[in-house]
PDB file of C-alpha atoms in Angstrom:
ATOM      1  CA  UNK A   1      81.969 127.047  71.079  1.00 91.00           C
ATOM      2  CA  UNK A   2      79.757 129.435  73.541  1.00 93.00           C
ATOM      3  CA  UNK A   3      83.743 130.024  75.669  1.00 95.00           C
ATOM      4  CA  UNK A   4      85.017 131.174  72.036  1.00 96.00           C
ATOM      5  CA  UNK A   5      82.558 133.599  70.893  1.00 96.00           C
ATOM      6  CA  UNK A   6      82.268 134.904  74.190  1.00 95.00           C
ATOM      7  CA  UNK A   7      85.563 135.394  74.716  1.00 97.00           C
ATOM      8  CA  UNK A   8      86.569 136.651  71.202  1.00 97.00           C
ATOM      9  CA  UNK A   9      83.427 139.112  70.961  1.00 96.00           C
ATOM     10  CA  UNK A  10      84.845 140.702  74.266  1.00 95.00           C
ATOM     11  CA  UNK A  11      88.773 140.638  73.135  1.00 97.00           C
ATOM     12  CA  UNK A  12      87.482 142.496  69.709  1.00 96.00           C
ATOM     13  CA  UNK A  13      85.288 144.709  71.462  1.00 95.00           C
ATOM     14  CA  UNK A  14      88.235 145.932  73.685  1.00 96.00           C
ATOM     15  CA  UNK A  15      90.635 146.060  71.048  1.00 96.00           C
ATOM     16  CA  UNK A  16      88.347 148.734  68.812  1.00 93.00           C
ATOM     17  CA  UNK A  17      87.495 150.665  71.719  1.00 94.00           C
ATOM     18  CA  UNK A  18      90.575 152.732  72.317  1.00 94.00           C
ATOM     19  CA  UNK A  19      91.010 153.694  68.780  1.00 93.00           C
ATOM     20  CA  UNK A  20      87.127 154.654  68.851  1.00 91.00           C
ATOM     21  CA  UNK A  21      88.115 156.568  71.516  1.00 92.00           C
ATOM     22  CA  UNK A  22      90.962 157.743  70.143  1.00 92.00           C
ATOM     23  CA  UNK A  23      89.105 159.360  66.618  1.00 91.00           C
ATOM     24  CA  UNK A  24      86.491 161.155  69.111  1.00 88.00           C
ATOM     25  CA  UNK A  25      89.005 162.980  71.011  1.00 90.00           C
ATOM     26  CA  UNK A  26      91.459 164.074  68.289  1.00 91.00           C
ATOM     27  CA  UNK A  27      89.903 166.806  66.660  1.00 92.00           C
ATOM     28  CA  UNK A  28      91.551 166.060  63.164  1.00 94.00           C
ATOM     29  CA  UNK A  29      90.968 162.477  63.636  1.00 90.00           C
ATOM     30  CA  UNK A  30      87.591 162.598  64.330  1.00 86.00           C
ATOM     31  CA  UNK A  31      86.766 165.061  61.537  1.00 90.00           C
ATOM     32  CA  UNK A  32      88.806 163.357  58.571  1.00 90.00           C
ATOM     33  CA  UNK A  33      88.234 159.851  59.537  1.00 87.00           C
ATOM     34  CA  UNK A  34      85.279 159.071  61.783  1.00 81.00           C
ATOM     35  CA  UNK A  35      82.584 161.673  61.105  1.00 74.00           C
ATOM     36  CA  UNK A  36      81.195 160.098  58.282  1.00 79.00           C
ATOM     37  CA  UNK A  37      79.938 157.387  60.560  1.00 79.00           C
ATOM     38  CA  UNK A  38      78.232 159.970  62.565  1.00 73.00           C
ATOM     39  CA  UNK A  39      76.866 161.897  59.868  1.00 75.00           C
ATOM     40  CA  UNK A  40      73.062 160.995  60.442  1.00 75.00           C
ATOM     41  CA  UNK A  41      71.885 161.917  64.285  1.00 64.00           C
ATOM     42  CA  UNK A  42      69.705 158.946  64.516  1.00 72.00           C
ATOM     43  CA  UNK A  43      70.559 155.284  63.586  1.00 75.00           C
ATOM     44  CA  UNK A  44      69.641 152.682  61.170  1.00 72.00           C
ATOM     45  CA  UNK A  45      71.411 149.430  60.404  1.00 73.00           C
ATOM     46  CA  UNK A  46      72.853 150.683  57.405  1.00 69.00           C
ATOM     47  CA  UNK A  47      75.132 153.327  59.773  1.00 72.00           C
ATOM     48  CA  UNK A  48      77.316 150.079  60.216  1.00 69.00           C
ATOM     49  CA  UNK A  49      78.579 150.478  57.071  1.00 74.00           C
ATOM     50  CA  UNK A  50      78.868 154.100  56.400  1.00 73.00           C
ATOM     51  CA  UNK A  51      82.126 155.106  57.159  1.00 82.00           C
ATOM     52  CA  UNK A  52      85.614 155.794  55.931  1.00 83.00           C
ATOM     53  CA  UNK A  53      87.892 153.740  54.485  1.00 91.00           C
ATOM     54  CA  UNK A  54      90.647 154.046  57.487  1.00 91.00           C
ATOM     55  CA  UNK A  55      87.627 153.744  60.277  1.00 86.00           C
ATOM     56  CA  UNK A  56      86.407 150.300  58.466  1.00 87.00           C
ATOM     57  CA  UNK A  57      90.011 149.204  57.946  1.00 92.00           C
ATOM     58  CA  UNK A  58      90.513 149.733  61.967  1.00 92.00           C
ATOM     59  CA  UNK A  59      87.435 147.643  62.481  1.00 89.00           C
ATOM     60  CA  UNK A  60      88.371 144.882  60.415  1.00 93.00           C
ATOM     61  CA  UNK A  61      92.193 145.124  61.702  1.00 95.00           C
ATOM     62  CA  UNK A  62      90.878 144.795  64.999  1.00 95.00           C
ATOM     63  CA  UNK A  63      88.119 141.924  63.991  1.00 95.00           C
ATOM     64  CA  UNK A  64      91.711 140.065  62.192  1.00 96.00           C
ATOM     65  CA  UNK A  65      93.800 140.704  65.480  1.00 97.00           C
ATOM     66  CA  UNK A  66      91.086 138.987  68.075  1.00 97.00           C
ATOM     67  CA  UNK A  67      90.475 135.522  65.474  1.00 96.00           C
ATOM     68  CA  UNK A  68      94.752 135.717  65.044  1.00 96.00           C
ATOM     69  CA  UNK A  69      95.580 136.017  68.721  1.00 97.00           C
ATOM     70  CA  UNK A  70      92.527 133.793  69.972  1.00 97.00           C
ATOM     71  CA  UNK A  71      93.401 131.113  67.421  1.00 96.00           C
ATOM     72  CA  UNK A  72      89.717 130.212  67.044  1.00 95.00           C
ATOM     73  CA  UNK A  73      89.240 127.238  64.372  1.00 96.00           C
ATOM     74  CA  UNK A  74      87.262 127.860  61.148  1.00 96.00           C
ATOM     75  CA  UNK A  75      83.713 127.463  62.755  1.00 97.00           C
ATOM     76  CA  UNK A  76      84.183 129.348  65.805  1.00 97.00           C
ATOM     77  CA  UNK A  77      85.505 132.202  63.251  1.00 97.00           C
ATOM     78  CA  UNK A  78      82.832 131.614  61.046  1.00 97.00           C
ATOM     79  CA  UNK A  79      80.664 131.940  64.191  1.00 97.00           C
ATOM     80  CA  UNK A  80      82.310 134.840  65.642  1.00 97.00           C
ATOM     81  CA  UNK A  81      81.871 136.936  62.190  1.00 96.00           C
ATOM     82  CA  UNK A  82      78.395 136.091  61.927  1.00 97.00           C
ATOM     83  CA  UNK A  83      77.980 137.146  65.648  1.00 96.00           C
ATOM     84  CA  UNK A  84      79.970 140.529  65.520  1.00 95.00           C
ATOM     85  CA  UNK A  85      77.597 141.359  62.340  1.00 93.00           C
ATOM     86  CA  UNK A  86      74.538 140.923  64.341  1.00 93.00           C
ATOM     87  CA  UNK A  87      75.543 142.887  66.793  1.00 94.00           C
ATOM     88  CA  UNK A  88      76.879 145.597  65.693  1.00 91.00           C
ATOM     89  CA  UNK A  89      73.328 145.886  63.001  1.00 90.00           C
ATOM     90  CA  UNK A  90      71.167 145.531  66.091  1.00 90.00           C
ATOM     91  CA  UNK A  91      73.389 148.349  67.824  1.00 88.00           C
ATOM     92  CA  UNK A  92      72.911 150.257  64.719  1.00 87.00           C
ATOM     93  CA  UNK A  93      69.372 149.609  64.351  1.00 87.00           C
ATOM     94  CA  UNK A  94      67.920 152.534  66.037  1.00 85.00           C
ATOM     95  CA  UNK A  95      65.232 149.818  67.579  1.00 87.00           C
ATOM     96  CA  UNK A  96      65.428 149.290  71.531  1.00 87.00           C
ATOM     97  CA  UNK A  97      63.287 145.696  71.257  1.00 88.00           C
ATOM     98  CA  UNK A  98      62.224 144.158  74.304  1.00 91.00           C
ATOM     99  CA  UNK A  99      64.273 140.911  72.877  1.00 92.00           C
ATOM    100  CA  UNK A 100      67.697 142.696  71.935  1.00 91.00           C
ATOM    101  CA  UNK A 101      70.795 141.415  73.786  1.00 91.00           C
ATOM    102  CA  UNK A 102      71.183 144.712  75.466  1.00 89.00           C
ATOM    103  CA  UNK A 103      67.534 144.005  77.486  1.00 90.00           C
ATOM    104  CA  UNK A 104      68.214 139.935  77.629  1.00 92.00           C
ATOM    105  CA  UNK A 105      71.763 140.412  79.699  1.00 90.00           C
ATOM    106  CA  UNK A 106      71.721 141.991  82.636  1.00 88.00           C
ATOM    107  CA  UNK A 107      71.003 145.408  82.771  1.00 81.00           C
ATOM    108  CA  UNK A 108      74.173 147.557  81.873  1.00 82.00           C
ATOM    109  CA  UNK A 109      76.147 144.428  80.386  1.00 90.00           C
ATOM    110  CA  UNK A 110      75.963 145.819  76.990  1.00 90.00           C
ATOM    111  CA  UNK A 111      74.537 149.226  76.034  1.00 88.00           C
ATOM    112  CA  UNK A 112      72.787 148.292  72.707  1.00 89.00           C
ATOM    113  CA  UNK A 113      70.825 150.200  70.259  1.00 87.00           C
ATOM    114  CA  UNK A 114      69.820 152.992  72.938  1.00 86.00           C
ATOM    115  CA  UNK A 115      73.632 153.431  73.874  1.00 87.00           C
ATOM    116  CA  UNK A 116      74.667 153.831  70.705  1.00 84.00           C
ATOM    117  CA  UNK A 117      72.395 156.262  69.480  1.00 84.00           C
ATOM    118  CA  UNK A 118      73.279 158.215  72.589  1.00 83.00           C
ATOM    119  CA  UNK A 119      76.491 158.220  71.502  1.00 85.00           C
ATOM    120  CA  UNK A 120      75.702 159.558  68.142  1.00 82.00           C
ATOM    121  CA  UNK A 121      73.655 162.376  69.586  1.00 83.00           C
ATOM    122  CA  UNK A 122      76.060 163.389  71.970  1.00 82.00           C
ATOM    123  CA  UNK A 123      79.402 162.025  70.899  1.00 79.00           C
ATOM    124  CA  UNK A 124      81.250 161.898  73.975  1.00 85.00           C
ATOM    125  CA  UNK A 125      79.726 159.027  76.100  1.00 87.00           C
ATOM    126  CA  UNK A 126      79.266 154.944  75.119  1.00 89.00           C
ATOM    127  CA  UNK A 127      82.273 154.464  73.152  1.00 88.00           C
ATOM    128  CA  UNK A 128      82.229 150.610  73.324  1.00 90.00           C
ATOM    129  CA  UNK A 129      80.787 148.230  70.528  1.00 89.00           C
ATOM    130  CA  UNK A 130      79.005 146.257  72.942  1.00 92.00           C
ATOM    131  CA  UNK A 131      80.235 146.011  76.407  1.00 93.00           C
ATOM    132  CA  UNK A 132      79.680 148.876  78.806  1.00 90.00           C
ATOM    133  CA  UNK A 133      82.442 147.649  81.197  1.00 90.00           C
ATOM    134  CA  UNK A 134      85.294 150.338  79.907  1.00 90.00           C
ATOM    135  CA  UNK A 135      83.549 153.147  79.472  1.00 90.00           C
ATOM    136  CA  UNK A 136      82.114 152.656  83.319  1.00 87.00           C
ATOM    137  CA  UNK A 137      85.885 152.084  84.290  1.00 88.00           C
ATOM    138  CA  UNK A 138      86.412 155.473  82.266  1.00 86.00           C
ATOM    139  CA  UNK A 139      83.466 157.659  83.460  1.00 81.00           C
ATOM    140  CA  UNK A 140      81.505 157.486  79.862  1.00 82.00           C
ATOM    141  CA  UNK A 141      78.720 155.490  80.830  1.00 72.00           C
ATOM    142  CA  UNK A 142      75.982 157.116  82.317  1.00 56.00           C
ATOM    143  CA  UNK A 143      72.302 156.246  83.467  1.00 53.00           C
ATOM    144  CA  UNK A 144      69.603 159.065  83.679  1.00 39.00           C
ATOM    145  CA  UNK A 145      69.335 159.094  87.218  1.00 35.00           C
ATOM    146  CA  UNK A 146      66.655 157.335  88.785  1.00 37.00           C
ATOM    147  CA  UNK A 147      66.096 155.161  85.740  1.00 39.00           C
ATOM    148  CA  UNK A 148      65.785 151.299  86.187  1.00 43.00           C
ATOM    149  CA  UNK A 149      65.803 150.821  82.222  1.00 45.00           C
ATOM    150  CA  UNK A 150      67.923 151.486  78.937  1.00 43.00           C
ATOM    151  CA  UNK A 151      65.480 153.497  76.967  1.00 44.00           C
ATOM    152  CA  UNK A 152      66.777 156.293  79.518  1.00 42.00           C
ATOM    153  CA  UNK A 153      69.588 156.801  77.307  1.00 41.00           C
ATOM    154  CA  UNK A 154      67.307 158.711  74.800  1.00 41.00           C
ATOM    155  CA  UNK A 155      67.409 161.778  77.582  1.00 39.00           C
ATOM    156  CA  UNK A 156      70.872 160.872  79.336  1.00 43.00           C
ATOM    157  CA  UNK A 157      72.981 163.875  80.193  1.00 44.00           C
ATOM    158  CA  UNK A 158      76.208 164.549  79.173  1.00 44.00           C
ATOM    159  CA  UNK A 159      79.221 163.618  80.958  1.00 47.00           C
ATOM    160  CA  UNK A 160      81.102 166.779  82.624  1.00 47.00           C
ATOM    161  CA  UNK A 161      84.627 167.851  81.937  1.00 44.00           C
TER     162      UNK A 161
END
């Protein structure tokens, strides 16, 4: 059970990330579909849930596509769904606990609450869900420098051109 969550929480988190990536650097994308979700600079849970129709539709395409190609049984799915809405309300939380995932894992495994609300602030940086791994591959993942915590993402800089 543990090898099927795992696995299908990191197949749905790379399949949303490159059309995440893709609203934030289309102009007309970003403004007619995504902004909604970024319409409040700092983060409570409820942010999971405000968006547009097309941006939650991409999320639950991508949520559909992972179970589909996995072919997880009904309680691994049931599983899954109950762990993918956990995280993504503790990402949204605004709340950096001492106990989230994000400061459980190893440092820079996932980016959390702090990562997220970086993103939101800044908007081109921490485009992942949950995992860090392809936005360090990319260059969007960035610790203050000097910092041996998360919370540093509150005064990160922003990623040069």
């Amino acid at each position: 059970l543990m090898g099927n969550i795992s696995m299908s929480i990191f197949v749905y988190d790379f399949l949303f990330y490159f059309p995440h990536l893709i609203m934030h650097r289309n102009r007309y994308l970003f403004k007619h579909v995504h902004s909604k979700h970024h319409s409040r600079e700092r983060l409570c849970s409820v942010e999971v849930v405000r968006h547009s129709f097309i941006d939650g539709t991409l999320q639950v395409v991508a949520n559909i596509v992972t179970l589909n190609l996995l072919g997880l049984d009904a309680f691994s799915r049931m599983v899954h769904n109950i762990v993918v809405t956990f995280l993504l309300t503790e990402t949204h939380s605004g709340y950096d606990f001492p106990w989230a995932i994000h400061n459980i894992l190893p440092e820079g495994v996932m980016g959390g609450a702090p990562a997220h609300e970086a993103h939101h602030r800044y908007g081109n940086l921490a485009y992942h869900q949950f995992f860090t791994y392809i936005d360090n591959y990319f260059g969007y993942y960035y610790y203050l420098a000097g910092s041996s915590n998360s919370s540093s993402w509150l005064s990160v800089e922003t990623p040069k051109k």
